[in-house]
Amino acid sequence: MLSETYRQFLRLVIYQIYPRSFQDTNGDGIGDLPGVIRHLDDLLELGVNAIWLCPCFRSPNDDNGYDISDYCAIMDELGTMGDMERLIDQMHRRGMKLILDLVPNHTSTSHRWFQESRKGRDNPFSDFYYWFDAIPNDWKSCFGGSAYAFDEQRGQYYLHSYAPTQADLNWNNPAVVRAMQDVVDFWVDKGVDGFRVDVVDQISKDFENGRNCFGPRLHEFIHALFGREKTRGLFTVGECWVNDAQEMERHSAFERGELSTLFQFDHMECGRADKFTPKPDSLRTVRDILIRWQQKTAGLNLLHSLFTDNHDQPPLLSRAANDREKRYESATCLAAMFYLLKGVAFIYQGQEWGTPSARYQSIDSFNDIESLNAYQAFCQTMPSEKALEKINFGSRDNARHPLAWNGQAGGGFSDAKPWIPLHSRYREINRELDRAASQSVYRFYQALLRLRRETPAFLDGDFQVVSRPEDGWFAYARTLGDERWLVVCNFEKPQTIRLPFALEAPRLSNLNRAQADGLYAPYECAVCRVLTG
Ligand code: NOJ
């Protein structure tokens, strides 16, 4: 049985904003907090009731805000503390929740804590980070190269799981735990409703077994942040690569006082060798992963999370479906596949009008540290055109370009030169055009979110899989009491789908047809109530 708090959280539809790319209001080519405030009513109209805002704290921006130099100040380009307070106020007036992005595993090396720490071995910050006289193991940074860098000033090596300017905090030091509690409390006092917690699995390292994550004190550290009286009611979602449902429950059952939910990334990875190597991520693979997780988590005391996209991956639309000839059908079909399952819904900005992956002619169009490092490495072993091809496929910037609100110069994002180029197809794919189109991804999302909100079976109902593994389609039922709903999503081939139920006329379908003959077009989807009695 889910606690009442979790039953309420299941009703959240959380819109992820990458603030640099959302809306510029002061003409510097970088999105900002007033830009978020400007669109709150648009998000309400879509059916969203919460925002996860990617990091907006002071930062030198080597990793776009995931390298924080002051957790309690706003990044200059994004606005002021006054803007943040206004955002919180404006959201609460509309009944929306604000979820900030907490980055507890590492700070920027320009954070005061690191600046003090590097000064020597006997000051209050000396043990805030992991320092070594000699490199202790062969751990690699996620952005390439060794995870250890030498600091001349201190004369020792420090650990950085990401860029050398992102030093890992030493959570075994109780002062670090207290400092991060203070950060959380500062924002709770400002009124925020929760946190997305960046790479939370890494805050306890398992040096003994050679893993820089899932260390022996992980539960204790998370509990120290979110299990206190002050923080118990927050909504928290951990970036935490757990593969085992029972382990997931240990991290996120309400009574544990740890996290409310975790992101599960299996469907994002789809068994790819690495993120720059295309592998047809067929919808069958995605479907099977979704089914597995719905089944594994059924009956457990946890909340599952549902998402197709985020700021670290090119859109699933481009990887798993047809973002050219069948873009509308694919985008809407994916929405039906995911968001009528059981879980908390997360939507990434621009996904709601079917934004596909971007493509650029030159490496100069990219900004992301991971992509630029990978490009350099690829160029050692292949021609630069091939290397660019890989970056065009897998870059995080393919999801981070400025939003195209309309098809005019600047895309309605900014009148100035944007910090990275607009999407290569923005004149043809933008919010204004999509909303007015006869086939509108946006309007489909709106209708789907309304149906989800108004139908208890989609929130609390049980999940049953109807299609078989060999089928080129996905059908599932959601059942609550006497009420049963069926969601049918066809994949790339037209085909006749016979279902073992008598159905009412579709309540939602992307091609607005009755499917009376059972014939489904490519990526056609339909949501129907099952006739009872
Ligand atoms: C995960 C974040 O989502 C990603 O964008 C970031 O680069 C790393 N964590 C490091 O903070």
Coordinates of C-alpha atoms and ligand atoms in Angstrom, one line a residue:
M1 CA 0.0 0.0 0.0
L2 CA 1.4 3.4 -0.9
S3 CA 1.4 6.1 1.7
E4 CA -0.9 9.0 1.2
T5 CA 2.1 11.2 0.4
Y6 CA 3.2 8.9 -2.3
R7 CA -0.3 8.7 -3.8
Q8 CA -0.2 12.5 -4.1
F9 CA 3.2 12.4 -5.7
L10 CA 1.9 9.9 -8.3
R11 CA -0.2 12.8 -9.5
L12 CA 2.9 14.9 -10.3
V13 CA 3.6 15.8 -13.9
I14 CA 7.1 17.3 -13.7
Y15 CA 8.5 19.4 -16.5
Q16 CA 12.3 19.4 -16.7
I17 CA 13.7 22.8 -17.6
Y18 CA 17.3 23.3 -18.8
P19 CA 17.3 27.0 -17.9
R20 CA 20.1 28.2 -20.2
S21 CA 18.0 27.0 -23.2
F22 CA 14.4 27.8 -22.1
Q23 CA 13.7 31.5 -22.6
D24 CA 16.0 34.5 -22.6
T25 CA 14.5 37.7 -21.4
N26 CA 17.4 40.0 -21.0
G27 CA 18.9 39.7 -24.5
D28 CA 22.2 37.9 -23.6
G29 CA 21.5 34.8 -25.5
I30 CA 21.1 32.7 -22.4
G31 CA 17.8 31.6 -20.9
D32 CA 17.0 32.9 -17.4
L33 CA 14.7 32.6 -14.4
P34 CA 12.4 35.5 -15.6
G35 CA 12.0 33.4 -18.8
V36 CA 10.7 30.5 -16.7
I37 CA 8.2 32.8 -14.9
R38 CA 7.0 34.0 -18.3
H39 CA 5.9 30.5 -19.3
L40 CA 4.3 29.2 -16.2
D41 CA 0.8 29.6 -17.6
D42 CA 1.9 27.8 -20.7
L43 CA 3.0 24.9 -18.6
L44 CA -0.2 24.9 -16.6
E45 CA -2.1 24.8 -19.9
L46 CA -0.1 21.8 -20.9
G47 CA -1.1 19.9 -17.8
V48 CA 2.1 20.2 -15.8
N49 CA 2.0 20.8 -12.0
A50 CA 5.7 20.8 -11.1
I51 CA 9.1 21.9 -12.5
W52 CA 12.5 20.3 -12.1
L53 CA 14.9 23.1 -12.8
C54 CA 18.4 22.0 -13.8
P55 CA 21.2 23.7 -11.7
C56 CA 20.8 27.4 -11.4
F57 CA 23.4 28.1 -8.7
R58 CA 26.6 30.1 -9.0
S59 CA 29.0 28.2 -11.3
P60 CA 31.8 28.8 -13.7
N61 CA 29.8 26.6 -16.0
D62 CA 32.4 24.1 -17.1
D63 CA 29.6 21.5 -16.9
N64 CA 26.7 24.0 -17.3
G65 CA 25.9 24.4 -13.6
Y66 CA 26.8 20.9 -12.4
D67 CA 30.0 22.5 -11.2
I68 CA 28.7 24.7 -8.3
S69 CA 30.8 27.4 -6.7
D70 CA 28.1 28.6 -4.3
Y71 CA 25.0 26.5 -3.5
C72 CA 23.1 29.4 -2.0
A73 CA 23.5 32.0 -4.8
I74 CA 22.0 32.2 -8.2
M75 CA 24.1 31.9 -11.3
D76 CA 24.6 35.4 -12.7
E77 CA 23.4 34.7 -16.2
L78 CA 20.2 33.2 -14.9
G79 CA 19.1 36.0 -12.7
T80 CA 19.0 37.0 -9.0
M81 CA 17.8 35.6 -5.7
G82 CA 14.9 38.0 -6.1
D83 CA 14.0 36.2 -9.4
M84 CA 14.2 32.9 -7.7
E85 CA 11.9 34.1 -4.9
R86 CA 9.5 35.4 -7.5
L87 CA 9.5 32.1 -9.3
I88 CA 8.7 30.2 -6.1
D89 CA 5.9 32.6 -5.3
Q90 CA 4.4 32.5 -8.8
M91 CA 4.6 28.8 -8.9
H92 CA 2.9 28.3 -5.5
R93 CA 0.2 30.7 -6.5
R94 CA -0.6 28.4 -9.4
G95 CA -0.4 25.3 -7.2
M96 CA 2.9 24.1 -8.8
K97 CA 5.8 22.6 -7.1
L98 CA 9.4 23.6 -7.7
I99 CA 12.1 20.9 -7.6
L100 CA 15.7 22.1 -7.6
D101 CA 18.7 20.2 -8.9
L102 CA 21.0 19.4 -5.9
V103 CA 24.5 18.4 -6.8
P104 CA 25.9 16.8 -3.6
N105 CA 28.7 14.6 -5.0
H106 CA 31.0 17.3 -6.2
T107 CA 31.7 21.1 -6.2
S108 CA 33.5 23.3 -8.6
T109 CA 37.1 23.7 -7.7
S110 CA 36.4 27.4 -7.5
H111 CA 34.0 26.7 -4.5
R112 CA 35.3 28.3 -1.3
W113 CA 35.5 24.8 0.3
F114 CA 37.9 23.6 -2.3
Q115 CA 39.9 26.8 -2.3
E116 CA 40.4 26.4 1.5
S117 CA 40.9 22.7 1.3
R118 CA 43.8 23.0 -1.2
K119 CA 45.6 25.3 1.1
G120 CA 46.8 22.6 3.4
R121 CA 46.2 19.5 5.6
D122 CA 45.1 21.2 8.8
N123 CA 42.3 23.7 8.2
P124 CA 38.6 23.1 8.7
F125 CA 38.1 22.3 5.0
S126 CA 41.2 20.1 4.6
D127 CA 39.1 16.9 4.6
F128 CA 36.2 18.2 2.5
Y129 CA 37.5 16.3 -0.5
Y130 CA 39.4 13.1 -1.3
W131 CA 43.2 13.8 -1.2
F132 CA 45.9 11.3 -1.9
D133 CA 49.7 11.3 -2.0
A134 CA 49.6 8.9 -4.9
I135 CA 46.9 7.9 -7.3
P136 CA 45.1 5.0 -5.5
N137 CA 43.4 3.2 -8.4
D138 CA 42.6 3.4 -12.1
W139 CA 39.2 5.1 -11.8
K140 CA 38.3 7.1 -14.9
S141 CA 36.5 10.4 -15.1
C142 CA 33.1 10.1 -16.8
F143 CA 34.3 12.9 -19.2
G144 CA 37.4 11.0 -20.2
G145 CA 40.9 10.5 -18.7
S146 CA 41.9 9.7 -15.1
A147 CA 39.6 10.6 -12.3
Y148 CA 42.6 12.0 -10.3
A149 CA 44.3 15.4 -10.8
F150 CA 47.3 16.8 -9.1
D151 CA 46.9 20.0 -7.2
E152 CA 50.2 22.0 -7.1
Q153 CA 49.2 24.1 -4.1
R154 CA 48.4 21.2 -1.8
G155 CA 50.9 18.9 -3.4
Q156 CA 48.4 16.0 -3.6
Y157 CA 46.0 14.3 -5.9
Y158 CA 42.2 14.8 -5.6
L159 CA 39.4 12.7 -7.0
H160 CA 37.1 14.1 -9.7
S161 CA 34.5 11.7 -11.1
Y162 CA 33.7 14.3 -13.8
A163 CA 35.8 17.2 -15.1
P164 CA 39.0 18.1 -13.2
T165 CA 37.2 21.3 -12.1
Q166 CA 34.5 19.1 -10.4
A167 CA 36.1 17.7 -7.2
D168 CA 34.3 14.9 -5.4
L169 CA 33.2 15.8 -1.8
N170 CA 34.3 13.5 1.0
W171 CA 31.1 12.5 2.6
N172 CA 32.9 10.5 5.3
N173 CA 33.7 13.8 6.8
P174 CA 30.7 14.7 9.1
A175 CA 31.3 18.4 8.3
V176 CA 30.5 17.7 4.7
V177 CA 27.2 16.1 5.6
R178 CA 26.3 19.1 7.8
A179 CA 27.3 21.5 5.1
M180 CA 25.0 19.8 2.6
Q181 CA 22.2 19.6 5.1
D182 CA 22.6 23.4 5.5
V183 CA 22.3 23.8 1.7
V184 CA 19.1 21.7 1.6
D185 CA 17.7 23.6 4.6
F186 CA 18.5 27.0 3.0
W187 CA 16.3 26.1 0.0
V188 CA 13.6 24.5 2.0
D189 CA 13.4 27.7 4.0
K190 CA 13.0 29.6 0.7
G191 CA 10.0 27.4 0.0
V192 CA 11.2 24.8 -2.6
D193 CA 9.2 21.6 -2.7
G194 CA 11.9 19.1 -3.5
F195 CA 15.1 18.1 -5.2
R196 CA 16.4 16.1 -8.1
V197 CA 19.6 14.7 -6.6
D198 CA 22.5 14.5 -9.1
V199 CA 24.5 11.2 -9.1
V200 CA 23.4 10.5 -5.6
D201 CA 24.7 6.9 -5.8
Q202 CA 28.3 8.3 -5.8
I203 CA 28.2 10.2 -2.5
S204 CA 29.4 7.0 -0.8
K205 CA 32.3 5.4 -2.5
D206 CA 33.1 1.7 -2.3
F207 CA 36.9 2.0 -2.5
E208 CA 37.3 -1.6 -1.2
N209 CA 35.5 -3.1 -4.2
G210 CA 36.8 -0.5 -6.7
R211 CA 33.5 1.2 -7.3
N212 CA 33.1 5.0 -7.0
C213 CA 29.4 4.5 -6.1
F214 CA 27.1 2.5 -3.9
G215 CA 29.4 2.6 -1.0
P216 CA 28.6 1.2 2.5
R217 CA 27.2 4.5 3.9
L218 CA 25.0 5.5 1.0
H219 CA 21.7 5.0 2.8
E220 CA 22.9 6.8 5.9
F221 CA 24.0 9.8 3.9
I222 CA 20.8 10.1 1.9
H223 CA 18.8 9.7 5.1
A224 CA 20.8 12.5 6.7
L225 CA 19.6 14.8 3.9
F226 CA 16.0 13.8 3.5
G227 CA 15.0 11.7 6.6
R228 CA 14.9 14.6 9.0
E229 CA 11.7 16.2 10.2
K230 CA 12.3 19.3 8.1
T231 CA 12.8 17.3 4.9
R232 CA 10.5 14.3 5.2
G233 CA 7.7 15.8 3.1
L234 CA 9.9 16.8 0.2
F235 CA 9.6 15.2 -3.2
T236 CA 13.0 13.9 -4.1
V237 CA 14.2 12.0 -7.2
G238 CA 17.6 10.4 -7.2
E239 CA 19.8 9.9 -10.2
C240 CA 20.7 6.5 -9.0
W241 CA 21.4 3.6 -11.3
V242 CA 19.8 0.8 -9.3
N243 CA 18.9 -2.3 -11.3
D244 CA 17.3 -4.3 -8.6
A245 CA 13.7 -3.5 -7.6
Q246 CA 14.2 -4.5 -3.9
E247 CA 17.2 -2.3 -3.7
M248 CA 15.1 0.5 -5.3
E249 CA 12.6 -0.1 -2.6
R250 CA 15.3 0.2 0.1
H251 CA 16.2 3.6 -1.3
S252 CA 12.7 4.9 -1.9
A253 CA 10.1 3.3 0.3
F254 CA 8.3 6.2 2.1
E255 CA 9.2 4.8 5.6
R256 CA 12.9 4.8 4.7
G257 CA 13.1 8.6 4.7
E258 CA 15.5 8.6 1.8
L259 CA 14.3 9.4 -1.7
S260 CA 10.8 9.5 -3.1
T261 CA 11.7 7.9 -6.4
L262 CA 14.8 7.0 -8.5
F263 CA 15.4 7.5 -12.2
Q264 CA 15.8 4.1 -13.8
F265 CA 17.8 4.4 -17.0
D266 CA 17.6 0.9 -18.6
H267 CA 15.4 2.2 -21.4
M268 CA 17.7 5.1 -22.1
E269 CA 20.7 2.8 -22.5
C270 CA 19.0 0.0 -24.4
G271 CA 22.2 -2.0 -24.2
R272 CA 24.2 0.5 -26.3
A273 CA 28.0 0.0 -26.2
D274 CA 28.3 3.7 -25.5
K275 CA 26.2 6.8 -26.1
F276 CA 28.0 7.8 -29.3
T277 CA 27.5 4.5 -31.1
P278 CA 24.2 4.1 -32.8
K279 CA 22.3 0.9 -32.1
P280 CA 18.8 0.6 -33.4
D281 CA 17.0 1.1 -30.1
S282 CA 14.0 -0.5 -31.4
L283 CA 10.7 0.1 -29.7
R284 CA 10.5 -3.6 -28.9
T285 CA 13.6 -3.3 -26.6
V286 CA 12.1 -0.2 -25.0
R287 CA 8.7 -1.9 -24.6
D288 CA 10.3 -5.0 -23.0
I289 CA 12.3 -2.8 -20.5
L290 CA 9.1 -0.8 -19.6
I291 CA 7.2 -4.1 -19.0
R292 CA 10.0 -5.5 -16.9
W293 CA 10.0 -2.5 -14.6
Q294 CA 6.3 -2.2 -14.3
Q295 CA 6.2 -5.9 -13.3
K296 CA 9.2 -5.8 -11.0
T297 CA 7.9 -2.8 -9.1
A298 CA 4.2 -3.9 -8.9
G299 CA 3.1 -4.2 -5.3
L300 CA 6.3 -2.7 -3.9
N301 CA 6.2 0.3 -1.7
L302 CA 7.8 2.7 -4.1
L303 CA 7.1 5.2 -6.8
H304 CA 8.4 4.5 -10.3
S305 CA 9.5 7.3 -12.6
L306 CA 8.5 7.6 -16.2
F307 CA 10.5 9.6 -18.7
T308 CA 11.6 9.4 -22.3
D309 CA 14.2 12.2 -22.4
N310 CA 16.5 14.4 -20.4
H311 CA 19.4 16.8 -20.8
D312 CA 22.0 14.0 -21.0
Q313 CA 20.7 12.1 -24.0
P314 CA 19.5 12.8 -27.5
P315 CA 15.7 12.4 -27.7
L316 CA 14.3 8.8 -27.7
L317 CA 12.1 9.9 -30.6
S318 CA 15.2 10.0 -32.8
R319 CA 16.8 6.9 -31.4
A320 CA 13.9 4.5 -31.3
A321 CA 11.3 5.8 -33.8
N322 CA 10.9 7.7 -37.0
D323 CA 11.6 11.4 -36.5
R324 CA 11.3 12.2 -40.2
E325 CA 8.3 10.9 -42.1
K326 CA 6.4 9.8 -39.0
R327 CA 7.5 12.4 -36.5
Y328 CA 4.0 13.2 -35.2
E329 CA 2.9 9.6 -35.0
S330 CA 6.2 8.5 -33.3
A331 CA 6.2 11.3 -30.7
T332 CA 2.6 10.8 -29.7
C333 CA 2.9 7.0 -29.7
L334 CA 5.9 7.2 -27.3
A335 CA 3.9 9.5 -25.1
A336 CA 1.1 6.9 -24.9
M337 CA 3.6 4.1 -24.3
F338 CA 5.2 5.8 -21.3
Y339 CA 2.8 8.2 -19.6
L340 CA -0.2 5.9 -19.1
L341 CA 2.0 3.5 -17.2
K342 CA 2.2 3.6 -13.4
G343 CA 4.6 6.2 -12.1
V344 CA 5.5 9.9 -11.7
A345 CA 5.7 11.6 -15.2
F346 CA 8.7 13.6 -16.2
I347 CA 8.6 15.6 -19.5
Y348 CA 11.7 17.2 -20.9
Q349 CA 11.4 20.7 -22.4
G350 CA 10.4 20.6 -26.1
Q351 CA 9.4 17.0 -26.0
E352 CA 5.8 18.1 -26.0
W353 CA 6.0 19.3 -29.5
G354 CA 8.0 16.5 -30.9
T355 CA 11.5 18.0 -31.0
P356 CA 13.9 15.5 -32.5
S357 CA 17.6 15.3 -32.2
A358 CA 19.5 18.2 -33.8
R359 CA 22.4 17.9 -36.3
Y360 CA 25.2 20.4 -36.9
Q361 CA 27.8 20.8 -39.6
S362 CA 30.7 21.7 -37.4
I363 CA 32.1 20.7 -34.0
D364 CA 32.2 24.4 -33.3
S365 CA 28.4 24.3 -32.8
F366 CA 28.9 22.1 -29.7
N367 CA 29.6 23.3 -26.2
D368 CA 29.2 20.2 -24.0
I369 CA 32.4 19.2 -22.2
E370 CA 31.6 15.5 -22.6
S371 CA 31.0 15.8 -26.4
L372 CA 34.1 18.0 -27.0
N373 CA 36.3 15.6 -25.0
A374 CA 34.8 12.6 -26.9
Y375 CA 35.4 14.3 -30.2
Q376 CA 39.1 14.8 -29.4
A377 CA 39.4 11.2 -28.5
F378 CA 37.5 10.0 -31.6
C379 CA 39.8 12.1 -33.8
Q380 CA 42.8 10.1 -32.6
T381 CA 41.4 7.0 -34.4
M382 CA 39.1 8.1 -37.2
P383 CA 38.6 11.0 -39.7
S384 CA 37.1 14.1 -38.3
E385 CA 33.8 13.7 -40.4
K386 CA 33.3 10.3 -38.8
A387 CA 34.0 11.7 -35.3
L388 CA 31.4 14.5 -36.0
E389 CA 28.9 11.9 -37.1
K390 CA 29.2 10.2 -33.7
I391 CA 28.9 13.5 -31.9
N392 CA 25.8 14.4 -34.0
F393 CA 24.3 11.1 -32.9
G394 CA 25.0 11.1 -29.2
S395 CA 25.8 14.6 -28.0
R396 CA 24.1 16.0 -24.9
D397 CA 23.8 19.2 -26.8
N398 CA 21.2 17.5 -29.0
A399 CA 18.8 17.9 -26.2
R400 CA 20.2 21.2 -24.9
H401 CA 19.8 23.6 -27.8
P402 CA 17.6 26.7 -27.2
L403 CA 13.9 26.0 -27.3
A404 CA 12.1 27.0 -30.5
W405 CA 8.9 28.8 -29.4
N406 CA 8.3 29.9 -33.0
G407 CA 9.9 29.8 -36.4
Q408 CA 11.1 33.4 -36.5
A409 CA 14.8 34.4 -36.4
G410 CA 15.9 33.5 -32.9
G411 CA 13.1 31.0 -32.5
G412 CA 11.4 33.2 -30.0
F413 CA 14.1 32.1 -27.6
S414 CA 16.3 35.2 -27.8
D415 CA 17.0 38.2 -30.1
A416 CA 20.7 37.8 -29.4
K417 CA 23.0 35.1 -30.6
P418 CA 22.1 32.1 -28.5
W419 CA 24.8 30.4 -26.3
I420 CA 24.6 27.4 -28.6
P421 CA 22.9 27.3 -32.0
L422 CA 19.2 26.8 -32.3
H423 CA 18.0 23.4 -33.4
S424 CA 18.9 22.6 -37.1
R425 CA 15.1 22.1 -37.9
Y426 CA 13.6 24.9 -35.7
R427 CA 11.8 26.7 -38.6
E428 CA 9.8 23.6 -39.3
I429 CA 9.5 22.2 -35.7
N430 CA 8.5 24.7 -33.1
R431 CA 5.8 25.2 -30.5
E432 CA 3.8 27.8 -32.4
L433 CA 3.6 25.7 -35.6
D434 CA 2.9 22.5 -33.8
R435 CA 0.1 23.9 -31.6
A436 CA -1.7 25.2 -34.7
A437 CA -1.1 22.1 -36.9
S438 CA -4.0 19.7 -37.6
Q439 CA -1.8 17.0 -36.2
S440 CA -0.3 18.5 -33.1
V441 CA 2.0 16.6 -30.7
Y442 CA 1.4 19.4 -28.1
R443 CA -2.4 19.0 -28.2
F444 CA -2.0 15.2 -27.9
Y445 CA 0.1 15.7 -24.8
Q446 CA -2.5 18.0 -23.4
A447 CA -5.3 15.5 -24.0
L448 CA -3.2 12.6 -22.7
L449 CA -2.2 14.5 -19.5
R450 CA -5.9 15.4 -18.9
L451 CA -7.0 11.8 -19.4
R452 CA -4.3 10.6 -17.0
R453 CA -5.3 13.2 -14.4
E454 CA -9.0 12.4 -14.6
T455 CA -8.8 8.7 -14.7
P456 CA -8.0 7.0 -11.4
A457 CA -7.0 3.7 -13.2
F458 CA -4.1 5.4 -14.9
L459 CA -2.8 6.7 -11.6
D460 CA -3.4 3.9 -9.1
G461 CA -4.5 1.0 -11.3
D462 CA -2.7 -2.3 -11.8
F463 CA -0.6 -2.9 -14.9
Q464 CA -1.2 -5.9 -17.1
V465 CA 0.7 -6.6 -20.4
V466 CA -1.6 -7.7 -23.2
S467 CA 0.8 -8.0 -26.2
R468 CA 3.3 -10.9 -26.5
P469 CA 7.1 -10.5 -26.8
E470 CA 7.0 -11.5 -30.5
D471 CA 4.5 -8.8 -31.4
G472 CA 5.5 -5.6 -33.2
W473 CA 3.3 -3.6 -31.0
F474 CA 2.7 -2.9 -27.3
A475 CA -0.7 -3.2 -25.6
Y476 CA -1.2 -2.9 -21.9
A477 CA -4.2 -2.6 -19.5
R478 CA -4.6 -0.5 -16.4
T479 CA -7.2 -1.8 -14.0
L480 CA -8.8 -0.3 -11.0
G481 CA -11.8 -2.1 -9.5
D482 CA -14.3 -2.7 -12.3
E483 CA -12.7 -0.2 -14.5
R484 CA -10.1 -1.3 -17.1
W485 CA -8.4 0.7 -19.8
L486 CA -6.4 -0.4 -22.7
V487 CA -3.5 1.4 -24.3
V488 CA -2.4 0.1 -27.8
C489 CA 0.7 1.4 -29.5
N490 CA 1.6 0.0 -32.9
F491 CA 5.3 0.1 -34.0
E492 CA 6.8 0.8 -37.4
K493 CA 4.7 -1.6 -39.6
P494 CA 1.0 -1.3 -40.5
Q495 CA -0.8 -4.4 -39.2
T496 CA -4.0 -5.8 -37.8
I497 CA -4.1 -6.1 -34.1
R498 CA -6.6 -8.4 -32.5
L499 CA -7.4 -7.7 -28.9
P500 CA -9.0 -10.0 -26.4
F501 CA -11.4 -7.3 -25.2
A502 CA -14.5 -5.5 -26.3
L503 CA -13.6 -1.9 -26.4
E504 CA -15.5 1.4 -26.3
A505 CA -14.6 3.9 -29.0
P506 CA -11.1 5.4 -28.4
R507 CA -11.0 8.1 -25.8
L508 CA -7.6 9.2 -27.2
S509 CA -5.9 8.3 -30.4
N510 CA -3.2 10.0 -32.5
L511 CA -4.9 9.4 -35.9
N512 CA -8.4 10.0 -34.6
R513 CA -9.8 6.8 -36.1
A514 CA -12.0 4.1 -34.7
Q515 CA -9.7 1.2 -35.6
A516 CA -12.9 -0.8 -35.9
D517 CA -11.2 -3.1 -38.4
G518 CA -8.3 -3.6 -36.1
L519 CA -5.9 -2.2 -38.7
Y520 CA -3.3 0.0 -37.2
A521 CA -1.1 2.4 -39.2
P522 CA 2.6 2.8 -38.3
Y523 CA 3.0 4.3 -34.8
E524 CA -0.8 4.6 -34.5
C525 CA -1.9 4.5 -30.9
A526 CA -5.3 4.3 -29.2
V527 CA -6.5 4.5 -25.6
C528 CA -9.9 2.8 -24.9
R529 CA -12.0 1.8 -22.0
V530 CA -12.8 -1.9 -21.9
L531 CA -16.5 -2.7 -22.1
T532 CA -17.6 -4.5 -19.0
G533 CA -20.7 -6.8 -18.5
Ligands
NOJ1 C1 24.5 14.0 -14.1 C2 24.0 15.2 -14.8 O1 22.7 14.9 -15.3 C3 25.0 15.6 -15.9 O2 24.4 16.6 -16.7 C4 26.2 16.0 -15.2 O3 27.2 16.3 -16.2 C5 26.8 15.0 -14.2 N1 25.8 14.4 -13.5 C6 27.8 15.5 -13.3 O4 27.2 16.4 -12.4

